[in-house]
Each structure stands twice: as C-alpha cells, then as structure tokens.
Amino acid sequence: MNNSSKYNKDTLYAQAHEAIGAFQFDESVVAVFPDMIQRSVPGYQTILAGIGELTQQHAQPHSNLYDLGCSLGAATLTMRRNVEGKQCQIIALDNSESMIKRAQEYLHAYHSEVPVHLHCADMTQFKIENASVVVINFTLQFIDPDQREALLKTIYQGLNPGGILIVSEKLHFEDDALQTSIEHLHLQFKRANGYSELEISQKRSSLENVLITDTEQDHLKRFKKVGFQSAGIWFQAYNFASFLAIKAF
Ligand code: GEK
C-alpha cells in the first residue's frame, strides 16, 4: 500500500502487556495494518504484484472478481488496476467493520472505472457467483479449520470454467528440523524489520489458536478434493506461500 504515511508504525506489542488477549482486527490494528503486514510477511509486495499479473491473465469479461478477507483492500487495488476495460466488478469483503470502513476511504481516494462493492461479511456465509478470479490473501488461516473445505467447495462451484483461486498463507512443515530452520528465517526477517524479542513473543501468544496454519500438502489435497485439477505454489518466501488453483474449462 503506497499511502502508508496515513498509517502508523506498528508498536502494538512494543510494551509488556500483563495479559495477552486473542488477536483481533480492531481499530488499533487497522491504524498500523500496512506497516504490520509489510514487516511481518516476507514477499507480501511480490505477491500483490503477482495477483495483479494473474488477474490480467485470467479475468474474464463481464465476470466477478472477489477479494475475501480484504482488510484495507491492497489486493482489490492491484486487481482493479489490472482489469480495466473488461466490464468486470470486484466484490471485496471483510468481517471487521473497522477494516471495511478504512478500506472504503482508501479505495475511494483513487479514481477507477471498475466498480468495487465492499461488504462487511463473513466469507463462509457469502455467495460466490460468475467468478473468474477469487483471492484469499492471508485469510484462510484465520478460518476455523473445519470450515475451510466447505468454503473452498463454495468457491469452486461459484467459479466459471477457466477461473482461478489464489490463496496465500503462512505454512508449517511436518518435518521438525525443516520447521525449526525455516521458522528461524522468518524470525530473523522480523528482527531485521525492527521487531524486538518482546514484540515477537507477545504477538505470537496473541495469534495462538487464532492463526492456524496448514502444510503445503494439506492445501494441495484440499484443492484436489473440492474439484481443482490444477493447483500449485506460484510463490514462496520462507514459510509464506501463495497457491494458484485453476478450474478446468
Ligand atoms: C491483504 N487480504 O492485505 N470473513 C471475512 N474476513 C475475515 C474472516 C471471515 N470469516 N476472518 C478474518 N477475516 C489482506 C490481508 S489479513 C491478514 C488479510 C493478516 C479478515 C480479518 O478481519 C482481516 O482483515 C483479514 O481477514 C486478514 O492482502 O492480518 O495476517
């Protein structure tokens, strides 16, 4: 997001908290969100650029594009820039009212001929139809694991033949040695971006039981199970990856 000057530096966990509550996407997170995601997720900007490229390749005329768990609309913006002239509309949703309020302001700051409809809604309850591109950028990991397959099935059914689903996630690895080593790379990335040991450990506690990761194999199995014939990783940085699943024509 390039107008990050409107947003503050993430210092939410810089001071010691007496008790760490479960992480919530509230007003305090919204105020620092672009800085937080940029300093915590390796490859975030590259993934956004790739979402733009994939949108350009796969968006079908007169279809719907979805950004599920849009936060401030970073993926929506990159899709919007790459779909002009195709008479598509973008439907972006998030179940945090604070996020949607700010996304509204942010998206309206730029002119575009592509309509964007923002909804404060739970993606597990939302209808997907006539879709050619569906993006879930770092949000499936916050959905109850028991609901993930049903959500993907709904998306598969709402996609047109040739349509795509992009899912970006934090991953874990079955192999303990691999898990330890790659997680260490991510910790070093956060340290290099200025997060202290206190911030890292307090954030980790707050995300426990809130952000629940799958393995690469879990994702690939689920894509196949709900019907996608083609699915694989198109980008990976340490334990953060983005998958592309394509519905056959
Ligand atoms: C980006 N995609 O910048 N329904 C809708 N939204 C939800 C749900 C749900 N059931 N559960 C959580 N969220 C964005 C980044 S952030 C990733 C996505 C992160 C929303 C939640 O409110 C939050 O805004 C978003 O999912 C996850 O490309 O913070 O690591």
XYZ file of C-alpha atoms and ligand atoms in Angstrom:
279
model
C 0.000 0.000 0.000
C 1.674 3.227 -1.048
C -0.061 5.833 1.098
C 1.268 4.282 4.298
C 2.041 7.785 5.631
C -1.638 7.868 6.704
C -0.912 4.846 8.873
C 1.274 4.476 11.921
C 4.212 2.304 12.807
C 3.171 -0.970 14.434
C 4.086 -0.711 18.127
C 1.071 -2.667 19.442
C 3.212 -5.191 21.291
C 6.241 -2.996 21.995
C 5.376 -2.595 25.705
C 4.966 -5.553 28.064
C 1.271 -6.475 28.436
C 0.059 -8.016 31.686
C -2.145 -10.434 29.804
C -2.141 -11.127 26.091
C -5.649 -11.365 24.652
C -6.530 -13.162 21.424
C -5.587 -11.125 18.351
C -8.479 -9.097 16.864
C -8.740 -6.986 13.737
C -9.946 -3.913 15.608
C -9.360 -0.158 15.272
C -5.870 -0.350 16.824
C -4.757 -2.950 14.260
C -6.336 -1.012 11.376
C -4.276 2.059 12.295
C -0.977 0.186 11.856
C -2.025 -2.537 9.403
C 0.046 -1.681 6.282
C 3.219 -1.393 8.393
C 2.401 -4.586 10.330
C 1.806 -6.803 7.295
C 4.750 -5.368 5.381
C 7.191 -6.041 8.264
C 5.730 -9.462 9.137
C 5.045 -11.205 5.825
C 8.045 -11.869 3.579
C 7.158 -11.442 -0.071
C 3.916 -9.530 0.587
C 4.564 -6.897 -2.128
C 5.690 -9.509 -4.650
C 2.505 -11.467 -4.008
C 0.380 -8.355 -4.576
C 2.183 -7.709 -7.867
C 1.614 -11.353 -8.869
C -2.098 -11.101 -8.023
C -2.238 -8.198 -10.481
C -0.486 -10.231 -13.198
C -2.689 -13.287 -12.625
C -5.790 -11.076 -12.739
C -4.685 -9.702 -16.080
C -4.177 -13.246 -17.400
C -7.378 -14.841 -16.111
C -10.109 -12.217 -15.567
C -12.983 -12.968 -17.944
C -15.155 -10.213 -19.484
C -18.362 -9.449 -17.544
C -17.379 -11.651 -14.592
C -16.956 -11.038 -10.851
C -13.623 -10.817 -9.014
C -13.592 -11.494 -5.276
C -11.188 -10.388 -2.536
C -12.145 -12.426 0.553
C -10.718 -11.019 3.797
C -9.712 -7.821 2.037
C -8.527 -5.807 5.099
C -7.729 -2.358 3.669
C -8.096 -3.550 0.080
C -4.485 -3.985 -1.074
C -5.342 -6.978 -3.295
C -8.510 -5.255 -4.529
C -6.421 -2.273 -5.636
C -3.973 -4.379 -7.608
C -6.835 -6.358 -9.196
C -8.643 -3.129 -10.055
C -5.605 -1.720 -11.843
C -5.286 -4.895 -13.917
C -8.853 -5.487 -15.045
C -9.784 -2.236 -16.755
C -11.811 -2.498 -19.931
C -13.281 -5.925 -19.218
C -16.589 -4.792 -17.659
C -15.850 -6.764 -14.505
C -16.812 -5.833 -10.964
C -14.852 -6.512 -7.782
C -16.543 -7.739 -4.630
C -14.382 -7.304 -1.537
C -15.347 -8.380 1.955
C -14.052 -8.489 5.470
C -15.839 -9.289 8.707
C -14.090 -6.462 10.612
C -16.141 -3.291 10.462
C -13.096 -1.129 11.236
C -11.244 -2.630 8.262
C -14.149 -2.113 5.862
C -14.626 1.496 6.969
C -10.996 2.329 6.252
C -10.951 0.286 3.037
C -13.870 2.378 1.800
C -11.933 5.621 2.355
C -8.788 4.178 0.864
C -10.346 2.804 -2.324
C -12.359 5.936 -2.944
C -9.186 8.020 -2.837
C -8.296 6.665 -6.300
C -10.422 7.008 -9.390
C -11.250 3.894 -11.390
C -13.891 2.849 -13.893
C -14.017 -0.619 -12.271
C -16.800 -0.874 -9.692
C -15.816 -2.185 -6.255
C -18.504 -3.362 -3.830
C -17.324 -3.592 -0.230
C -19.199 -5.737 2.277
C -18.771 -6.279 5.983
C -19.457 -10.019 5.893
C -18.233 -13.456 6.877
C -16.716 -15.144 3.855
C -18.018 -18.557 4.947
C -21.579 -17.237 4.513
C -21.134 -15.335 1.272
C -22.418 -16.304 -2.176
C -19.814 -16.593 -4.932
C -21.130 -16.486 -8.492
C -19.957 -15.833 -12.040
C -16.390 -15.571 -10.692
C -13.221 -15.615 -12.771
C -10.712 -14.593 -10.048
C -11.056 -15.249 -6.317
C -8.317 -14.092 -3.934
C -7.892 -15.132 -0.307
C -4.690 -13.334 0.645
C -3.533 -14.464 4.119
C -7.019 -15.060 5.482
C -7.888 -18.765 5.139
C -5.514 -19.267 8.087
C -7.991 -17.353 10.298
C -10.995 -19.514 9.289
C -11.994 -22.435 11.533
C -10.101 -25.434 10.041
C -13.357 -27.432 9.965
C -14.924 -24.828 7.662
C -12.072 -24.480 5.167
C -13.045 -27.320 2.845
C -16.690 -26.196 2.620
C -15.553 -22.637 1.851
C -13.282 -23.823 -0.947
C -16.056 -26.016 -2.336
C -18.406 -22.994 -2.463
C -15.714 -21.012 -4.268
C -15.070 -23.833 -6.740
C -18.773 -24.009 -7.530
C -19.009 -20.228 -7.981
C -16.037 -20.078 -10.375
C -16.589 -20.136 -14.118
C -14.680 -22.754 -16.120
C -11.126 -21.400 -16.526
C -11.497 -19.282 -13.374
C -8.770 -19.147 -10.723
C -8.416 -19.135 -6.953
C -5.331 -17.551 -5.361
C -4.707 -18.499 -1.723
C -1.749 -17.032 0.174
C -0.919 -18.487 3.586
C 1.621 -18.963 6.301
C 2.621 -22.658 6.255
C 4.048 -25.138 8.705
C 6.169 -28.168 7.889
C 5.633 -31.777 9.083
C 9.379 -32.275 9.357
C 10.559 -30.802 12.687
C 14.067 -29.901 11.511
C 12.669 -28.088 8.480
C 10.041 -26.336 10.615
C 12.660 -25.080 13.096
C 15.068 -23.862 10.448
C 12.526 -22.115 8.209
C 10.699 -20.562 11.172
C 14.071 -19.180 12.249
C 14.443 -17.489 8.868
C 11.083 -15.782 9.433
C 12.105 -14.664 12.933
C 15.279 -13.153 11.504
C 13.157 -11.355 8.886
C 11.033 -9.816 11.667
C 14.102 -8.848 13.700
C 15.683 -7.276 10.618
C 12.466 -5.264 10.202
C 12.839 -3.810 13.682
C 10.599 -6.037 15.810
C 12.002 -6.713 19.302
C 12.021 -10.106 21.032
C 9.210 -8.843 23.298
C 7.063 -7.780 20.347
C 7.666 -11.073 18.550
C 6.789 -13.221 21.553
C 3.720 -11.210 22.613
C 2.378 -11.231 19.036
C 2.975 -14.974 18.828
C 0.917 -15.523 22.018
C -1.930 -13.374 20.750
C -2.103 -15.344 17.480
C -2.102 -18.729 19.160
C -5.386 -20.525 18.336
C -6.339 -17.588 16.073
C -3.954 -18.116 13.145
C -3.920 -21.871 12.443
C -1.567 -22.943 9.668
C -1.803 -25.912 7.296
C 1.013 -27.642 5.443
C 1.568 -27.347 1.697
C 0.255 -30.936 1.372
C -2.955 -30.068 3.324
C -3.640 -27.251 0.879
C -2.908 -29.298 -2.245
C -5.068 -32.202 -1.047
C -7.969 -29.847 -0.295
C -7.761 -28.111 -3.701
C -7.951 -31.549 -5.403
C -10.745 -32.736 -3.134
C -13.040 -29.800 -3.918
C -12.514 -30.264 -7.663
C -9.498 -28.234 -8.859
C -7.464 -30.230 -11.381
C -4.525 -27.808 -11.412
C -3.089 -26.419 -8.189
C 0.396 -25.490 -7.031
C 2.585 -22.874 -5.378
C 3.456 -19.941 -7.647
C 5.438 -18.002 -4.996
C 7.134 -18.856 -1.712
C 9.287 -16.903 0.741
C 10.316 -18.980 3.784
C 7.106 -20.258 5.440
C 4.815 -17.970 3.426
C 3.403 -19.211 0.144
C 0.812 -18.361 -2.446
C -1.111 -21.069 -4.298
C -2.800 -20.904 -7.673
C -5.722 -23.262 -8.346
C -7.353 -23.318 -11.782
C -10.818 -24.669 -12.583
C -10.657 -26.677 -15.805
C -12.559 -25.478 -18.878
C -4.264 -8.093 2.210
N -6.031 -9.766 2.325
O -3.719 -7.057 2.640
N -14.705 -13.385 6.861
C -14.188 -12.252 6.319
N -12.999 -11.707 6.711
C -12.334 -12.324 7.704
C -12.808 -13.503 8.318
C -14.049 -14.028 7.861
N -14.585 -15.138 8.387
N -11.935 -13.881 9.292
C -10.927 -12.979 9.269
N -11.170 -12.033 8.320
C -5.347 -8.714 3.050
C -4.784 -9.185 4.369
S -5.464 -10.011 6.911
C -4.064 -10.984 7.105
C -5.725 -10.044 5.159
C -3.278 -10.764 8.351
C -10.328 -10.870 7.951
C -9.771 -10.054 9.106
O -10.717 -9.125 9.598
C -8.555 -9.399 8.460
O -8.835 -8.121 7.959
C -8.172 -10.341 7.325
O -9.182 -11.352 7.312
C -6.802 -10.999 7.467
O -3.955 -8.630 1.120
O -3.562 -9.847 9.125
O -2.263 -11.561 8.532
